[in-house]
C-alpha cells in the first residue's frame, strides 16, 4: 500500500512539474509568488 | 468599569460602518480618528477653493452601501447624493487616439468590435460570467465573515454555483483576461484593475479581472466629493448617539491576559471598553499598537509574513480650464506587458516608472461645485515604490510632478502645465504618516489568494480576545464597497458575541 502511495505521489509531482514547465512566463511568476508564501499559510490561517 | 462598550480605531469606511451598526443596536461607541476628517482613504480636503479626493475616486457595487443603510434603518439617498458616471473610462493612447467604454454593455461591445470582432463576442461571454460572479459570488461573500475553511465550505455547499468561479482563484488576472480576449488593446484596456488591489496582472488573482465588468453595473460619484460617503455614515452614527473624537491618536491597544480592554491615547489618557474594533492596517495594529510582547509567536510570524501593496502617489491639480478629457476616469493606455514590467523591473528595483502609467480622475466632470466657477480638479493616481534607489520622496516631490506632467504631454498630448493654479503631491511617506499605512500602501495588504478569505487577518482576532478588525486588512480587502462590507460583517460578529 505504501509503495502504491509513493508511486502515486511521485506521479502527481512529475505531472505538476511538467505542467509548470509548459506554462507561460506569467503563470510561472504567479506560481512562484504564491509558493513563496506557502510556508506562512498555517500561521495566516489562525491570525 | 468600562467607559464605552466599543472603541473603534480609525474613522475609515469599515470602522464607521461597524460603529454605526453597533450604535444602532444600543452599544455606547466611540470612534478615535487620528486626522481631522472622516473616511481614511475615502475622503476629501479643500485647498485654494478646490476639493480634492485623497484616495478612492469612484463607487462601484453600490448595493453594499444600500445594504448598510438598510441595516441602519435609513435610506442612502437621504444621506448621500450619488451622481451616475458615464462613460466609465476614457483611454488615451500613445498614437494620439482616444476611445471610451460607456456603462451600457452593448455600447461597449460596439467599441470593442472596432478592435476585434472576435473580442466583441468574447465580451458577451465575459459580461455574462462577470454578471454572475459579481452579483452572485461577490454578493454572497462580501458582507459575510470568511474566517475559517469551514466558513468557505459551508458557503460553497449552500451556493454550489460558487464552485464555478474557483478556477479564477487559481488562474492569475492575466491568464483570465487572455482566456477571454485575444486583442492586446482590449486586454490592456481591462488590466489596470489589477493595480486597484495593488498588484500587477501577473500576480493578481483571476477573479479580480471581473471588476472590469462590475463597473458596467453602474459607477457613481458622491456630490461634494468622496468624503460625503463616510460623512453620511458618520451622520447616522451620531444620530444613534455615537461619538467621534478627531485628532485623537491611539498609541496602544491595552491588552490584559490576552484580552483587549481598551486603548491608550497619545495624550496619555486610557479609555476602557468591552471590545476594541480596529480599522487601521493589520500590520500597524498588531506590530505597533498591540506589540510583539502581547502576541503569541505564531501571530507575529503570520502578521510579518504579509506583503503590502504597491504605493500610489497622487498628484492633485487645480486648473483654470477644463482638461481635454472625455470621462471621469482616463487611463493613460499602457500594455499588459508594460504593466507587469513596471512591477518586476521598476517597482522591485525601487525605481520610479519611466513612462506615464497612471489613472486620471476628473471629479469636477461630475460635480462642478468642487472647484471655483470655470475651474477644475484633477487627481493623477500613479504607482511607484516606497523606497527609492535614488533620492527620497521629500526631496523629489517637485521633480516627480514635473516628470509626470512632461510624460503626459509628450506621450499623450495632454497639456496641463499652463493651466495649473494649485498642485499638491501626496507621496507614499505622506500616506504612511497620515493614514498609518505601512510603506504608504494605500491598497493595504496584498490581496493575492494566499492572503484572501481565511488566509487574511480575521475579523474576530484569535491572537487577542475582544479585538475585531474591519477595513482593507481583513476580508474582502480594499475598496469602498469591500471595506463597508467588512464593517457590516464585523458588527454582525460583535453583536453575536456580546
Short mmCIF file of C-alpha atoms in Angstrom, two decimals:
data_model
loop_
_atom_site.label_atom_id
_atom_site.label_comp_id
_atom_site.label_asym_id
_atom_site.label_seq_id
_atom_site.Cartn_x
_atom_site.Cartn_y
_atom_site.Cartn_z
CA UNK A 1 0.00 0.00 0.00
CA UNK A 2 2.83 2.34 1.00
CA UNK A 3 4.58 1.63 -2.31
CA UNK A 4 1.44 2.47 -4.32
CA UNK A 5 1.04 5.76 -2.46
CA UNK A 6 4.69 6.60 -3.02
CA UNK A 7 4.41 5.92 -6.76
CA UNK A 8 1.15 7.92 -6.97
CA UNK A 9 2.83 10.78 -5.09
CA UNK A 10 5.81 10.80 -7.45
CA UNK A 11 3.44 10.67 -10.44
CA UNK A 12 1.49 13.70 -9.17
CA UNK A 13 4.71 15.63 -8.52
CA UNK A 14 6.04 14.86 -12.00
CA UNK A 15 2.70 15.86 -13.55
CA UNK A 16 2.70 19.16 -11.63
CA UNK A 17 6.29 19.85 -12.57
CA UNK A 18 5.55 19.11 -16.22
CA UNK A 19 2.52 21.42 -16.14
CA UNK A 20 4.67 24.14 -14.57
CA UNK A 21 7.43 23.75 -17.18
CA UNK A 22 4.89 24.04 -20.00
CA UNK A 23 3.13 27.07 -18.51
CA UNK A 24 3.59 30.67 -19.66
CA UNK A 25 6.11 33.03 -18.10
CA UNK A 26 3.21 34.88 -16.47
CA UNK A 27 1.87 31.69 -14.83
CA UNK A 28 5.36 30.75 -13.65
CA UNK A 29 5.72 34.13 -11.96
CA UNK A 30 2.30 33.72 -10.36
CA UNK A 31 3.10 30.23 -9.06
CA UNK A 32 6.47 31.38 -7.69
CA UNK A 33 4.83 34.35 -5.99
CA UNK A 34 2.29 32.07 -4.29
CA UNK A 35 4.72 29.27 -3.41
CA UNK A 36 6.97 31.79 -1.66
CA UNK A 37 4.13 32.45 0.80
CA UNK A 38 3.01 28.85 1.35
CA UNK A 39 5.19 28.25 4.47
CA UNK A 40 3.29 31.04 6.24
CA UNK A 41 -0.21 29.75 5.48
CA UNK A 42 -0.61 27.74 8.71
CA UNK A 43 0.17 30.91 10.70
CA UNK A 44 -2.02 33.10 8.50
CA UNK A 45 -4.94 30.74 8.89
CA UNK A 46 -5.09 31.49 12.61
CA UNK A 47 -4.42 35.23 12.67
CA UNK B 1 -15.68 49.64 34.74
CA UNK B 2 -15.96 50.39 31.03
CA UNK B 3 -16.08 53.88 29.56
CA UNK B 4 -17.58 52.51 26.33
CA UNK B 5 -18.94 49.26 25.00
CA UNK B 6 -16.83 49.64 21.86
CA UNK B 7 -13.86 51.78 20.88
CA UNK B 8 -13.16 51.94 17.16
CA UNK B 9 -9.66 52.90 15.99
CA UNK B 10 -9.96 54.90 12.76
CA UNK B 11 -12.91 56.59 11.06
CA UNK B 12 -12.41 54.82 7.73
CA UNK B 13 -15.40 53.28 5.97
CA UNK B 14 -15.09 49.87 7.68
CA UNK B 15 -14.76 51.36 11.16
CA UNK B 16 -17.60 53.84 10.69
CA UNK B 17 -19.92 51.20 9.21
CA UNK B 18 -19.32 48.82 12.12
CA UNK B 19 -19.61 51.69 14.63
CA UNK B 20 -22.93 52.88 13.16
CA UNK B 21 -24.46 49.38 13.34
CA UNK B 22 -23.21 48.92 16.91
CA UNK B 23 -24.62 52.32 17.95
CA UNK B 24 -27.94 51.49 16.33
CA UNK B 25 -28.02 48.34 18.43
CA UNK B 26 -27.61 50.35 21.60
CA UNK B 27 -23.86 49.99 22.19
CA UNK B 28 -22.06 53.04 23.58
CA UNK B 29 -19.47 53.52 20.85
CA UNK B 30 -16.51 55.88 20.41
CA UNK B 31 -14.52 56.30 17.18
CA UNK B 32 -10.96 57.64 17.63
CA UNK B 33 -9.67 59.29 14.45
CA UNK B 34 -6.05 60.31 14.03
CA UNK B 35 -6.78 63.08 11.50
CA UNK B 36 -9.29 65.92 11.43
CA UNK B 37 -11.66 64.24 8.98
CA UNK B 38 -13.58 61.03 8.41
CA UNK B 39 -13.05 58.48 5.65
CA UNK B 40 -9.40 57.40 5.72
CA UNK B 41 -8.62 56.64 2.07
CA UNK B 42 -12.16 57.58 1.04
CA UNK B 43 -12.01 61.23 1.94
CA UNK B 44 -11.51 64.73 0.54
CA UNK B 45 -9.92 68.01 1.61
CA UNK B 46 -10.19 71.61 0.48
CA UNK B 47 -7.32 73.74 -0.74
CA UNK B 48 -7.47 77.07 -2.54
CA UNK B 49 -11.19 76.67 -3.27
CA UNK B 50 -10.73 73.17 -4.77
CA UNK B 51 -11.98 69.94 -3.19
CA UNK B 52 -9.54 67.09 -3.78
CA UNK B 53 -10.14 63.43 -3.07
CA UNK B 54 -7.47 61.70 -1.02
CA UNK B 55 -7.61 58.19 -2.50
CA UNK B 56 -10.82 56.50 -3.67
CA UNK B 57 -12.30 58.24 -6.69
CA UNK B 58 -15.42 56.28 -7.59
CA UNK B 59 -18.01 53.88 -6.17
CA UNK B 60 -18.96 50.58 -7.71
CA UNK B 61 -21.02 47.74 -6.24
CA UNK B 62 -23.15 50.45 -4.65
CA UNK B 63 -25.64 47.86 -3.38
CA UNK B 64 -23.30 47.29 -0.41
CA UNK B 65 -23.86 50.91 0.68
CA UNK B 66 -27.63 50.42 0.33
CA UNK B 67 -27.37 47.25 2.43
CA UNK B 68 -25.56 49.20 5.15
CA UNK B 69 -28.14 51.99 5.25
CA UNK B 70 -30.93 49.41 5.25
CA UNK B 71 -29.34 47.76 8.29
CA UNK B 72 -29.23 51.20 9.88
CA UNK B 73 -32.93 51.69 9.16
CA UNK B 74 -32.20 54.59 6.79
CA UNK B 75 -32.31 55.42 3.11
CA UNK B 76 -28.97 56.03 1.35
CA UNK B 77 -30.39 58.89 -0.73
CA UNK B 78 -31.28 60.85 2.45
CA UNK B 79 -27.59 60.99 3.31
CA UNK B 80 -25.57 60.71 0.08
CA UNK B 81 -26.38 62.14 -3.35
CA UNK B 82 -24.85 59.77 -5.88
CA UNK B 83 -24.23 61.01 -9.43
CA UNK B 84 -24.18 58.24 -12.05
CA UNK B 85 -20.98 58.29 -14.11
CA UNK B 86 -20.91 57.53 -17.83
CA UNK B 87 -18.62 56.71 -19.65
CA UNK B 88 -16.67 54.55 -17.22
CA UNK B 89 -13.23 55.07 -18.70
CA UNK B 90 -11.64 57.18 -21.35
CA UNK B 91 -8.39 55.87 -22.84
CA UNK B 92 -5.53 57.95 -24.20
CA UNK B 93 -3.13 56.06 -26.42
CA UNK B 94 0.42 57.00 -27.36
CA UNK B 95 -0.56 57.42 -31.04
CA UNK B 96 -2.96 60.18 -30.03
CA UNK B 97 -6.11 58.09 -30.30
CA UNK B 98 -8.91 58.28 -27.78
CA UNK B 99 -11.72 55.88 -27.02
CA UNK B 100 -14.02 55.23 -24.10
CA UNK B 101 -16.13 52.47 -22.56
CA UNK B 102 -19.69 53.50 -21.76
CA UNK B 103 -21.68 51.91 -18.92
CA UNK B 104 -24.03 50.29 -21.43
CA UNK B 105 -22.72 46.79 -22.17
CA UNK B 106 -23.92 46.74 -25.78
CA UNK B 107 -22.36 50.12 -26.49
CA UNK B 108 -19.08 48.83 -25.02
CA UNK B 109 -19.39 45.79 -27.27
CA UNK B 110 -19.53 48.18 -30.27
CA UNK B 111 -16.34 49.92 -29.12
CA UNK B 112 -14.56 46.57 -28.69
CA UNK B 113 -15.78 45.44 -32.14
CA UNK B 114 -13.70 48.24 -33.67
CA UNK B 115 -10.57 46.49 -32.37
CA UNK B 116 -11.63 42.88 -32.78
CA UNK B 117 -14.90 41.23 -33.83
CA UNK B 118 -13.85 38.07 -32.02
CA UNK B 119 -13.33 40.02 -28.79
CA UNK B 120 -16.72 41.69 -29.16
CA UNK B 121 -18.24 38.21 -28.97
CA UNK B 122 -15.92 37.35 -26.09
CA UNK B 123 -17.19 40.48 -24.29
CA UNK B 124 -20.69 38.97 -24.24
CA UNK B 125 -19.33 35.82 -22.59
CA UNK B 126 -17.16 37.85 -20.19
CA UNK B 127 -20.15 40.05 -19.27
CA UNK B 128 -22.37 37.06 -18.62
CA UNK B 129 -19.82 35.38 -16.35
CA UNK B 130 -18.90 38.73 -14.83
CA UNK B 131 -22.52 39.46 -14.01
CA UNK B 132 -22.86 36.10 -12.24
CA UNK B 133 -19.53 36.46 -10.48
CA UNK B 134 -20.30 39.96 -9.25
CA UNK B 135 -23.96 39.62 -8.41
CA UNK B 136 -23.83 36.11 -7.09
CA UNK B 137 -20.36 35.31 -5.81
CA UNK B 138 -19.30 38.77 -4.61
CA UNK B 139 -22.83 39.32 -3.30
CA UNK B 140 -22.63 36.20 -1.18
CA UNK B 141 -19.17 36.76 0.28
CA UNK B 142 -18.58 40.49 0.55
CA UNK B 143 -20.65 41.19 3.65
CA UNK B 144 -20.10 37.86 5.40
CA UNK B 145 -17.17 36.84 7.60
CA UNK B 146 -14.85 34.32 6.00
CA UNK B 147 -12.63 33.30 8.87
CA UNK B 148 -12.28 29.57 8.57
CA UNK B 149 -12.12 26.87 5.95
CA UNK B 150 -15.48 25.68 7.30
CA UNK B 151 -16.99 29.14 6.61
CA UNK B 152 -15.92 28.85 2.96
CA UNK B 153 -17.01 25.23 2.65
CA UNK B 154 -20.41 26.00 4.18
CA UNK B 155 -20.91 28.92 1.82
CA UNK B 156 -19.88 26.80 -1.17
CA UNK B 157 -22.22 23.95 -0.22
CA UNK B 158 -25.11 26.37 0.30
CA UNK B 159 -24.30 28.02 -3.04
CA UNK B 160 -22.91 25.37 -5.39
CA UNK B 161 -22.74 27.97 -8.19
CA UNK B 162 -19.72 29.46 -6.38
CA UNK B 163 -17.67 26.40 -7.38
CA UNK B 164 -17.82 27.61 -10.98
CA UNK B 165 -15.58 30.54 -10.07
CA UNK B 166 -12.94 28.53 -8.21
CA UNK B 167 -10.79 28.34 -11.34
CA UNK B 168 -10.45 32.11 -11.26
CA UNK B 169 -8.87 31.78 -7.81
CA UNK B 170 -6.23 29.52 -9.34
CA UNK B 171 -5.64 31.43 -12.59
CA UNK B 172 -3.96 34.81 -12.44
CA UNK B 173 -5.54 38.05 -13.71
CA UNK B 174 -3.54 38.00 -16.93
CA UNK B 175 -4.45 34.40 -17.82
CA UNK B 176 -8.10 35.05 -17.00
CA UNK B 177 -8.25 38.04 -19.34
CA UNK B 178 -6.29 36.20 -22.03
CA UNK B 179 -8.71 33.26 -21.80
CA UNK B 180 -11.46 35.63 -22.96
CA UNK B 181 -9.80 38.24 -25.17
CA UNK B 182 -7.19 37.97 -27.92
CA UNK B 183 -6.59 41.61 -28.89
CA UNK B 184 -3.73 43.25 -26.98
CA UNK B 185 -5.63 46.53 -26.98
CA UNK B 186 -8.73 45.01 -25.38
CA UNK B 187 -6.68 43.06 -22.84
CA UNK B 188 -4.78 46.18 -21.85
CA UNK B 189 -7.97 48.25 -21.56
CA UNK B 190 -9.17 45.87 -18.82
CA UNK B 191 -5.89 45.32 -16.99
CA UNK B 192 -5.46 48.42 -14.85
CA UNK B 193 -7.99 46.98 -12.38
CA UNK B 194 -5.31 44.59 -11.09
CA UNK B 195 -3.45 47.60 -9.70
CA UNK B 196 -6.63 48.59 -7.82
CA UNK B 197 -5.71 45.83 -5.38
CA UNK B 198 -2.06 46.83 -5.62
CA UNK B 199 -0.72 44.00 -7.79
CA UNK B 200 0.33 43.67 -11.44
CA UNK B 201 -1.75 41.48 -13.83
CA UNK B 202 0.77 38.60 -13.50
CA UNK B 203 0.41 38.36 -9.71
CA UNK B 204 -3.21 39.36 -9.20
CA UNK B 205 -5.84 36.62 -8.74
CA UNK B 206 -8.06 35.92 -11.74
CA UNK B 207 -11.42 36.74 -10.16
CA UNK B 208 -10.38 40.40 -9.85
CA UNK B 209 -10.49 40.58 -13.68
CA UNK B 210 -14.28 40.70 -13.41
CA UNK B 211 -14.00 44.17 -11.88
CA UNK B 212 -13.76 45.30 -15.50
CA UNK B 213 -17.30 44.07 -15.84
CA UNK B 214 -18.60 45.20 -12.44
CA UNK B 215 -18.19 48.84 -13.45
CA UNK B 216 -20.82 48.23 -16.13
CA UNK B 217 -23.35 47.55 -13.37
CA UNK B 218 -23.06 51.27 -12.67
CA UNK B 219 -20.48 53.57 -11.13
CA UNK B 220 -21.19 56.64 -9.05
CA UNK B 221 -19.59 59.74 -7.62
CA UNK B 222 -20.97 61.33 -4.45
CA UNK B 223 -21.90 65.00 -4.87
CA UNK B 224 -19.49 67.04 -2.72
CA UNK B 225 -16.55 64.64 -3.03
CA UNK B 226 -15.74 61.13 -1.84
CA UNK B 227 -15.83 62.32 1.79
CA UNK B 228 -19.61 62.55 1.52
CA UNK B 229 -19.84 58.73 1.84
CA UNK B 230 -18.13 58.47 5.25
CA UNK B 231 -19.82 61.76 6.28
CA UNK B 232 -23.22 60.21 5.53
CA UNK B 233 -22.40 57.11 7.61
CA UNK B 234 -20.97 59.29 10.39
CA UNK B 235 -24.21 61.30 10.50
CA UNK B 236 -26.25 58.16 11.07
CA UNK B 237 -23.72 57.01 13.69
CA UNK B 238 -24.09 60.30 15.57
CA UNK B 239 -27.89 60.21 15.25
CA UNK B 240 -27.74 56.92 17.14
CA UNK B 241 -25.65 58.52 19.87
CA UNK B 242 -22.17 57.53 18.66
CA UNK B 243 -19.18 59.80 19.33
CA UNK B 244 -16.27 60.63 17.03
CA UNK B 245 -13.12 62.11 18.51
CA UNK B 246 -10.91 63.76 15.87
CA UNK B 247 -7.15 64.34 16.12
CA UNK B 248 -7.15 61.52 18.63
CA UNK B 249 -4.26 59.19 18.10
CA UNK B 250 -4.38 55.73 19.63
CA UNK B 251 -0.89 54.80 20.76
CA UNK B 252 -1.63 51.37 22.17
CA UNK B 253 -4.36 48.81 22.41
CA UNK B 254 -4.50 47.85 26.09
CA UNK B 255 -4.17 44.10 26.47
CA UNK B 256 -4.61 42.18 29.73
CA UNK B 257 -4.40 38.39 29.95
CA UNK B 258 -4.68 38.13 26.17
CA UNK B 259 -7.82 40.31 26.04
CA UNK B 260 -8.24 43.81 24.60
CA UNK B 261 -9.57 46.03 27.37
CA UNK B 262 -9.36 49.46 25.76
CA UNK B 263 -6.92 51.91 24.22
CA UNK B 264 -4.22 54.31 25.36
CA UNK B 265 -4.17 57.66 23.56
CA UNK B 266 -1.09 59.70 22.64
CA UNK B 267 -2.01 62.27 25.34
CA UNK B 268 -1.71 59.52 27.97
CA UNK B 269 -5.45 59.01 28.55
CA UNK B 270 -6.73 55.47 28.80
CA UNK B 271 -10.20 54.52 27.58
CA UNK B 272 -11.63 51.22 28.79
CA UNK B 273 -14.09 49.29 26.66
CA UNK B 274 -15.70 45.85 26.37
CA UNK B 275 -14.32 45.41 22.86
CA UNK B 276 -11.89 47.18 20.52
CA UNK B 277 -12.51 47.45 16.78
CA UNK B 278 -9.57 48.28 14.52
CA UNK B 279 -9.96 49.99 11.18
CA UNK B 280 -6.24 50.53 10.66
CA UNK B 281 -3.78 48.39 8.74
CA UNK B 282 -3.41 45.00 10.44
CA UNK B 283 0.40 45.21 10.44
CA UNK B 284 0.30 48.56 12.25
CA UNK B 285 -2.35 47.22 14.63
CA UNK B 286 -0.59 44.03 15.66
CA UNK B 287 3.06 45.05 15.49
CA UNK B 288 2.82 48.65 16.79
CA UNK B 289 -0.42 49.21 18.65
CA UNK B 290 -0.56 45.82 20.35
CA UNK B 291 3.15 44.98 20.25
CA UNK B 292 5.02 41.72 19.83
CA UNK B 293 5.16 41.33 23.62
CA UNK B 294 1.40 40.83 23.75
CA UNK B 295 1.24 38.36 20.88
CA UNK B 296 1.93 34.65 20.63
CA UNK B 297 4.90 33.76 18.39
CA UNK B 298 2.72 32.32 15.62
CA UNK B 299 0.75 35.57 15.40
CA UNK B 300 3.94 37.61 14.96
CA UNK B 301 5.11 35.22 12.22
CA UNK B 302 1.75 35.46 10.49
CA UNK B 303 1.44 39.22 10.51
CA UNK B 304 5.05 39.77 9.49
CA UNK B 305 4.55 37.47 6.51
CA UNK B 306 2.01 39.69 4.76
CA UNK B 307 3.34 41.82 1.93
CA UNK B 308 1.85 45.27 1.39
CA UNK B 309 0.59 46.52 -1.96
CA UNK B 310 2.32 48.99 -4.27
CA UNK B 311 2.03 52.63 -3.12
CA UNK B 312 0.03 55.02 -5.29
CA UNK B 313 1.48 58.53 -5.06
CA UNK B 314 -1.17 61.08 -6.02
CA UNK B 315 -0.90 64.41 -7.77
CA UNK B 316 -3.76 66.83 -7.16
CA UNK B 317 -4.12 69.67 -9.63
CA UNK B 318 -6.36 72.74 -9.66
CA UNK B 319 -6.85 74.00 -13.24
CA UNK B 320 -8.22 77.27 -14.60
CA UNK B 321 -9.88 75.46 -17.51
CA UNK B 322 -11.49 72.13 -18.38
CA UNK B 323 -8.92 69.47 -19.29
CA UNK B 324 -9.13 67.86 -22.74
CA UNK B 325 -10.54 64.61 -21.43
CA UNK B 326 -13.70 62.62 -22.14
CA UNK B 327 -14.56 60.83 -18.91
CA UNK B 328 -14.45 60.91 -15.12
CA UNK B 329 -11.63 58.37 -15.30
CA UNK B 330 -9.00 58.37 -18.02
CA UNK B 331 -6.39 55.69 -18.29
CA UNK B 332 -3.09 56.58 -19.91
CA UNK B 333 -3.08 53.47 -22.06
CA UNK B 334 -0.37 51.01 -21.02
CA UNK B 335 0.01 47.50 -22.40
CA UNK B 336 -0.35 44.45 -20.20
CA UNK B 337 3.35 43.63 -20.59
CA UNK B 338 4.30 47.16 -19.63
CA UNK B 339 2.12 46.96 -16.51
CA UNK B 340 3.97 43.82 -15.48
CA UNK B 341 7.32 45.41 -16.39
CA UNK B 342 6.57 48.37 -14.12
CA UNK B 343 6.31 45.93 -11.22
CA UNK B 344 9.13 43.50 -11.97
CA UNK B 345 11.70 45.95 -13.31
CA UNK B 346 10.86 49.34 -11.79
CA UNK B 347 8.99 48.72 -8.56
CA UNK B 348 11.12 45.83 -7.32
CA UNK B 349 14.29 47.80 -8.19
CA UNK B 350 12.95 50.83 -6.28
CA UNK B 351 12.77 52.91 -9.46
CA UNK B 352 10.05 55.37 -10.44
CA UNK B 353 8.36 54.08 -13.63
CA UNK B 354 9.90 55.95 -16.53
CA UNK B 355 6.71 56.41 -18.57
CA UNK B 356 3.29 57.83 -17.74
CA UNK B 357 1.46 54.94 -16.16
CA UNK B 358 -1.50 56.46 -14.41
CA UNK B 359 -5.18 56.88 -13.91
CA UNK B 360 -6.55 60.40 -14.18
CA UNK B 361 -9.62 61.20 -12.14
CA UNK B 362 -11.65 64.29 -13.06
CA UNK B 363 -14.22 64.79 -10.28
CA UNK B 364 -15.43 68.22 -11.49
CA UNK B 365 -16.66 66.50 -14.66
CA UNK B 366 -19.42 65.03 -12.46
CA UNK B 367 -19.64 67.73 -9.82
CA UNK B 368 -18.54 71.24 -10.91
CA UNK B 369 -19.17 72.58 -7.38
CA UNK B 370 -15.83 71.07 -6.28
CA UNK B 371 -13.90 73.96 -7.87
CA UNK B 372 -14.42 77.72 -8.41
CA UNK B 373 -16.58 78.51 -11.44
CA UNK B 374 -14.87 77.54 -14.70
CA UNK B 375 -12.08 75.79 -12.81
CA UNK B 376 -11.49 72.05 -12.46
CA UNK B 377 -9.80 69.46 -10.23
CA UNK B 378 -7.72 66.56 -11.48
CA UNK B 379 -6.25 63.71 -9.47
CA UNK B 380 -3.43 61.78 -11.08
CA UNK B 381 -3.09 58.35 -9.49
CA UNK B 382 0.39 56.99 -10.19
CA UNK B 383 2.31 53.92 -8.99
CA UNK B 384 5.82 54.00 -7.51
CA UNK B 385 7.92 52.36 -4.79
CA UNK B 386 8.10 53.46 -1.16
CA UNK B 387 11.89 53.39 -1.01
CA UNK B 388 13.76 54.92 -3.92
CA UNK B 389 17.08 53.75 -5.31
CA UNK B 390 18.00 57.43 -5.78
CA UNK B 391 16.88 60.30 -3.55
CA UNK B 392 13.96 60.39 -1.17
CA UNK B 393 10.32 61.36 -1.61
CA UNK B 394 10.51 64.66 0.29
CA UNK B 395 13.29 65.97 -1.94
CA UNK B 396 11.83 64.81 -5.28
CA UNK B 397 8.22 65.99 -4.92
CA UNK B 398 8.64 68.85 -7.41
CA UNK B 399 10.68 66.70 -9.77
CA UNK B 400 8.04 63.95 -9.62
CA UNK B 401 5.29 66.41 -10.52
CA UNK B 402 7.30 67.76 -13.47
CA UNK B 403 8.16 64.26 -14.65
CA UNK B 404 4.54 63.08 -14.68
CA UNK B 405 3.27 66.24 -16.38
CA UNK B 406 6.02 66.04 -19.04
CA UNK B 407 5.30 62.37 -19.61
CA UNK B 408 1.59 63.04 -20.14
CA UNK B 409 2.31 65.89 -22.54
CA UNK B 410 4.91 64.01 -24.56
CA UNK B 411 3.18 60.64 -24.67
CA UNK B 412 -0.48 61.54 -24.79
CA UNK B 413 -0.54 65.19 -25.85
CA UNK B 414 -2.33 66.28 -22.68
CA UNK B 415 -1.11 69.81 -21.92
CA UNK B 416 -1.84 70.91 -18.38
CA UNK B 417 1.17 72.94 -17.21
CA UNK B 418 -0.07 76.37 -18.36
CA UNK B 419 -3.39 75.93 -16.58
CA UNK B 420 -2.28 74.81 -13.14
CA UNK B 421 -3.33 77.15 -10.34
CA UNK B 422 -2.52 74.79 -7.50
CA UNK B 423 -0.64 71.49 -7.27
CA UNK B 424 -0.04 69.06 -4.46
CA UNK B 425 1.82 65.75 -4.40
CA UNK B 426 0.92 63.07 -1.85
CA UNK B 427 3.83 60.67 -1.57
CA UNK B 428 3.93 57.17 -0.02
CA UNK B 429 5.54 58.78 3.05
CA UNK B 430 2.59 61.20 3.35
CA UNK B 431 0.12 58.31 3.17
CA UNK B 432 2.09 56.43 5.80
CA UNK B 433 2.11 59.39 8.17
CA UNK B 434 -1.50 60.50 7.76
CA UNK B 435 -3.30 57.20 7.29
CA UNK B 436 -0.94 54.82 9.14
CA UNK B 437 -0.45 52.66 6.04
CA UNK B 438 2.89 50.88 6.39
CA UNK B 439 5.15 51.78 3.45
CA UNK B 440 2.41 54.08 2.12
CA UNK B 441 0.45 51.12 0.76
CA UNK B 442 -2.97 52.69 0.19
CA UNK B 443 -4.38 49.41 -1.11
CA UNK B 444 -3.37 47.71 2.15
CA UNK B 445 -2.11 44.15 2.37
CA UNK B 446 -1.56 42.43 -0.95
CA UNK B 447 -4.77 40.68 -1.89
CA UNK B 448 -3.50 37.55 -3.61
CA UNK B 449 -5.21 34.21 -2.97
CA UNK B 450 -2.80 33.28 -0.18
CA UNK B 451 -3.84 36.47 1.64
CA UNK B 452 -7.55 36.21 0.90
CA UNK B 453 -10.60 34.89 2.76
CA UNK B 454 -9.43 32.64 5.65
CA UNK B 455 -5.78 33.48 4.93
CA UNK B 456 -6.41 37.20 5.55
CA UNK B 457 -6.37 38.57 9.12
CA UNK B 458 -9.61 37.54 10.79
CA UNK B 459 -12.40 39.93 11.67
CA UNK B 460 -12.60 38.32 15.09
CA UNK B 461 -8.99 38.17 16.23
CA UNK B 462 -7.73 34.87 17.55
CA UNK B 463 -4.48 36.35 18.80
CA UNK B 464 -6.19 38.88 21.11
CA UNK B 465 -9.67 38.30 22.51
CA UNK B 466 -12.30 41.07 22.28
CA UNK B 467 -10.46 42.55 19.29
CA UNK B 468 -12.20 42.88 15.91
CA UNK B 469 -10.87 44.01 12.55
CA UNK B 470 -12.56 45.95 9.77
CA UNK B 471 -11.27 47.66 6.62
CA UNK B 472 -8.92 46.70 3.82
CA UNK B 473 -6.73 44.44 6.01
CA UNK B 474 -9.45 41.89 6.59
CA UNK B 475 -11.88 40.02 4.32
CA UNK B 476 -12.85 41.11 1.48
CA UNK B 477 -9.97 43.55 1.02
CA UNK B 478 -9.63 47.16 -0.16
CA UNK B 479 -12.12 49.41 -1.94
CA UNK B 480 -15.21 51.39 -0.96
CA UNK B 481 -17.74 48.53 -1.12
CA UNK B 482 -15.48 45.80 0.36
CA UNK B 483 -14.48 47.92 3.36
CA UNK B 484 -18.11 48.83 4.08
CA UNK B 485 -18.87 45.12 3.69
CA UNK B 486 -16.21 44.35 6.31
CA UNK B 487 -17.90 46.75 8.73
CA UNK B 488 -21.25 45.02 8.21
CA UNK B 489 -19.71 41.57 8.70
CA UNK B 490 -17.60 42.51 11.75
CA UNK B 491 -20.50 44.24 13.51
CA UNK B 492 -22.55 41.07 12.99
CA UNK B 493 -19.87 39.05 14.80
CA UNK B 494 -19.64 41.58 17.63
CA UNK B 495 -23.40 41.59 18.19
CA UNK B 496 -23.33 37.79 18.23
CA UNK B 497 -20.53 37.78 20.82
CA UNK B 498 -21.76 40.46 23.23
#
